[in-house]
Short mmCIF file of C-alpha atoms in Angstrom, two decimals:
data_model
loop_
_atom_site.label_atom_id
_atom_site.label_comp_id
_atom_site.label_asym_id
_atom_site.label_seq_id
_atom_site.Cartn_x
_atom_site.Cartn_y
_atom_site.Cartn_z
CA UNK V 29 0.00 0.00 0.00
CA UNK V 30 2.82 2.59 0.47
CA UNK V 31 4.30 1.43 -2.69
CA UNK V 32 1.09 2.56 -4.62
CA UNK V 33 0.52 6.04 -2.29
CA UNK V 34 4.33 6.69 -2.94
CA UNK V 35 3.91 5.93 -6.49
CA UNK V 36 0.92 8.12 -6.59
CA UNK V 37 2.43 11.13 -4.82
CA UNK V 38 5.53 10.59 -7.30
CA UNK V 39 3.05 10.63 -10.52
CA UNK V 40 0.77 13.46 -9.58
CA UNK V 41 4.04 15.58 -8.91
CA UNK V 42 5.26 14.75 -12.05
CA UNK V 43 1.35 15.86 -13.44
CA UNK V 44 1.71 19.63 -11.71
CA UNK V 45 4.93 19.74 -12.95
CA UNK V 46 4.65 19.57 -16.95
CA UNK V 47 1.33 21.76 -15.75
CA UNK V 48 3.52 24.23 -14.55
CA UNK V 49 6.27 24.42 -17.08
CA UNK V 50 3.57 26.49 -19.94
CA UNK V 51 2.88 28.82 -17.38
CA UNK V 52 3.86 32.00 -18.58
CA UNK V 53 6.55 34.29 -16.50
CA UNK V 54 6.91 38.55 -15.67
CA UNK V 55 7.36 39.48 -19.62
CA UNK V 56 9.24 42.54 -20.21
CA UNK V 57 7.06 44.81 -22.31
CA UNK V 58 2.83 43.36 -22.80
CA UNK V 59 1.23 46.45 -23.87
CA UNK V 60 2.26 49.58 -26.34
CA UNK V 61 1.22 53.32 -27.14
CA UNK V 62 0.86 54.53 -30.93
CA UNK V 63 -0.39 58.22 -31.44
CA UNK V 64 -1.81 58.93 -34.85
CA UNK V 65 -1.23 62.88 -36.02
CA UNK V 66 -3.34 63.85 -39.10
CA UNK V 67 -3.96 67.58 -40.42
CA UNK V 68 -6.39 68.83 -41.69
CA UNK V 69 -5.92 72.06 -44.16
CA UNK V 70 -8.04 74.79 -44.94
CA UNK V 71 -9.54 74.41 -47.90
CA UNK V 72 -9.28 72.30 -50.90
CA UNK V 73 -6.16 72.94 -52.79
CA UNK V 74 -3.22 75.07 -51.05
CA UNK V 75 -0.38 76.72 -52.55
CA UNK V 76 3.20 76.96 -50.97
CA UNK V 77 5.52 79.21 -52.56
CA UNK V 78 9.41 80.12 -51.33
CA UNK V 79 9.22 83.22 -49.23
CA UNK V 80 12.83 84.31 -50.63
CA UNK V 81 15.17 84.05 -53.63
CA UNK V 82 18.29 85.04 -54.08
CA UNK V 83 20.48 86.12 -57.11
CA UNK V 84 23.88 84.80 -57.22
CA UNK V 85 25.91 87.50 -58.01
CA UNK V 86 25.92 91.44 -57.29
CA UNK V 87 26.00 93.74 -60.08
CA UNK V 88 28.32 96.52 -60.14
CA UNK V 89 26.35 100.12 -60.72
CA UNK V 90 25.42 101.20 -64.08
CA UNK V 91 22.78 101.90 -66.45
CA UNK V 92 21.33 98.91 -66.75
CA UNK V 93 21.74 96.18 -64.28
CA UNK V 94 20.13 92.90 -65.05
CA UNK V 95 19.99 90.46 -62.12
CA UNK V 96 19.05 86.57 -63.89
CA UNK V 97 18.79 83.17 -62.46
CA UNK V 98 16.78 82.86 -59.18
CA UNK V 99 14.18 80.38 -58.65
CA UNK V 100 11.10 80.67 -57.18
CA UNK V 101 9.65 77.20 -55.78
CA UNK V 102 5.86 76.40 -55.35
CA UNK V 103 3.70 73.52 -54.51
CA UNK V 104 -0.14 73.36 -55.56
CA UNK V 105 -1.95 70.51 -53.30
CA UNK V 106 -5.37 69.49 -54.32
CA UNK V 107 -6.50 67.75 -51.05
CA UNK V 108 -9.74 66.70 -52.91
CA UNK V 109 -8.07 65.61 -56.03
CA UNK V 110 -11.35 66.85 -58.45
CA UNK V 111 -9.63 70.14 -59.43
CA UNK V 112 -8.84 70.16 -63.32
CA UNK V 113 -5.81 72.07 -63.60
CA UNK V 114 -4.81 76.05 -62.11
CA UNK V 115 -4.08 79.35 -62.55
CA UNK V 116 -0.75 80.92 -60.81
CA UNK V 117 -0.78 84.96 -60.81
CA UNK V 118 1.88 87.21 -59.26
CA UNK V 119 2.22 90.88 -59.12
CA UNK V 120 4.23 93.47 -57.82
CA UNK V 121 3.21 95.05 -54.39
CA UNK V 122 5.03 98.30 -54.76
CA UNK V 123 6.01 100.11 -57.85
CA UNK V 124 9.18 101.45 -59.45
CA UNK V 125 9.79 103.56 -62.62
CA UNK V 126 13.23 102.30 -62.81
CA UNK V 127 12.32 98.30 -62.34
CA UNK V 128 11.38 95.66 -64.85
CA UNK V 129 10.41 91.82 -63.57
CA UNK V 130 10.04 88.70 -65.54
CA UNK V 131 8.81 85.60 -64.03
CA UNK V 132 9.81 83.16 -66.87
CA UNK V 133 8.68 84.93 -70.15
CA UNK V 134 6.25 86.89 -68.84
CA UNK V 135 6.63 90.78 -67.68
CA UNK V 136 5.07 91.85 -64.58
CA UNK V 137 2.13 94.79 -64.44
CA UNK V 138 4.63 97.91 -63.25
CA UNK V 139 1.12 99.18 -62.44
CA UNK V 140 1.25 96.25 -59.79
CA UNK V 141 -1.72 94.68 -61.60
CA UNK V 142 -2.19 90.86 -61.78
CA UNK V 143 -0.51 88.62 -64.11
CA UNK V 144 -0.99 85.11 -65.21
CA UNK V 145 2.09 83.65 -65.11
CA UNK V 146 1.63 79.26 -65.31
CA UNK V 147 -1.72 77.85 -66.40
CA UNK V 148 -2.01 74.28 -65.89
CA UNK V 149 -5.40 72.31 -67.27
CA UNK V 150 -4.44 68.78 -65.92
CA UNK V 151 -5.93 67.22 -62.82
CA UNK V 152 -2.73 66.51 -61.93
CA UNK V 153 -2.01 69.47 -59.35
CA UNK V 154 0.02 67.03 -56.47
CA UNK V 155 2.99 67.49 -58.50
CA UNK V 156 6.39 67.77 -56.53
CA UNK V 157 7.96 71.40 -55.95
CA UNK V 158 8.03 73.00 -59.35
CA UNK V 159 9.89 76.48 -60.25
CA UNK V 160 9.75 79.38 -61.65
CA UNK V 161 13.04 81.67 -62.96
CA UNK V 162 13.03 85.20 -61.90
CA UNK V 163 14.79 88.38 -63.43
CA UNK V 164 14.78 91.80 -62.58
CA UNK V 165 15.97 94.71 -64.44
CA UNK V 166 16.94 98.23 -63.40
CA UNK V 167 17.53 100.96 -66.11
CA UNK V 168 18.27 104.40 -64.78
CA UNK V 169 19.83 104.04 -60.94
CA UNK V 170 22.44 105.92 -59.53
CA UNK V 171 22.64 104.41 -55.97
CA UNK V 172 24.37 101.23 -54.76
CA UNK V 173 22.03 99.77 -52.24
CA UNK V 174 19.96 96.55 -51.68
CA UNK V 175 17.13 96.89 -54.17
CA UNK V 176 14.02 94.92 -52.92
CA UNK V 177 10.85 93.53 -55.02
CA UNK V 178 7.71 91.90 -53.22
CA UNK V 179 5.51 89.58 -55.33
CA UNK V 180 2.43 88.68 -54.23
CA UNK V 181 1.14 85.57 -55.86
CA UNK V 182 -2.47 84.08 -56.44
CA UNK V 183 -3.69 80.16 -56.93
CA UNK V 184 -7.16 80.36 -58.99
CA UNK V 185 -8.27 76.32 -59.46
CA UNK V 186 -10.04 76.16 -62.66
CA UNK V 187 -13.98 74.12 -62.34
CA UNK V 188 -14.06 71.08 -60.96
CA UNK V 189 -14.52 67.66 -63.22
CA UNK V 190 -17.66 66.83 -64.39
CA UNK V 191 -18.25 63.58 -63.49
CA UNK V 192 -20.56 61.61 -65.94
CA UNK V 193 -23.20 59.05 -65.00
#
């Protein structure tokens, strides 16, 4: 009788210990954080355009100084995708007699009125930074100085696709 309460004892040991053995242990990490960020923009399509551009070189005085070669970058986002293409238009916040500015091809308004300067009629408006080359022109000036221009630019989405049942 011992023989079968000792071998008993000795089996149900055995029993709690393979029990035991897929008990899980202290871990050292059971539970995580993520935080999300999204933004939301005002309105539908955005435009982001480089608040400064340089030209290279200075231009010694005389009577006509022609500065060439700076960029000026912008972005046009169309959150909504459904615009079908855009209208870009800069013009000059301050005047001066002596000043002439190109944006590409195109002459500014003097006047400081509006000018249409890239036209795009795609729907393709989430294009990577594009640019725009920049010259200015001074005929007439007698002082060496910093000479500054402003250009204030507009985004004007053309109509929105016409989706067809």
């Amino acid at each position: 009788m011992k023989k079968i309460i000792l071998s008993a004892m000795l089996c149900g040991g055995m029993l709690l210990g393979v029990a035991n053995s897929g008990v899980a242990h202290a871990a050292d990490k059971l539970t995580g954080t993520t935080t999300a960020t999204a933004t939301v923009a005002k309105g539908d399509v955005t435009l982001d355009v480089d608040n400064t551009a340089s030209f290279a070189n200075p231009q010694p005085l005389s009577a006509d100084v022609k500065f060439d070669g700076a960029n000026v970058g912008y972005t046009v986002t169309d959150y909504l995708r459904d615009t079908n293409g855009y209208t870009l238009s800069a013009k000059l916040t301050d005047t001066d007699a002596t000043r002439t500015v190109m944006i590409g091809d195109t002459p500014l308004d003097p006047e400081g009125g509006a000018t249409k300067v890239v036209t795009k009629d795609t729907d393709k408006t989430t294009n990577p930074k594009e640019n725009l080359s920049l010259s200015v022109e001074y005929k007439g000036i007698t002082e060496v100085k910093d000479y500054t221009t402003t250009i204030e630019w507009d985004l004007q989405k053309a109509q929105t696709q016409q989706f067809k049942e």
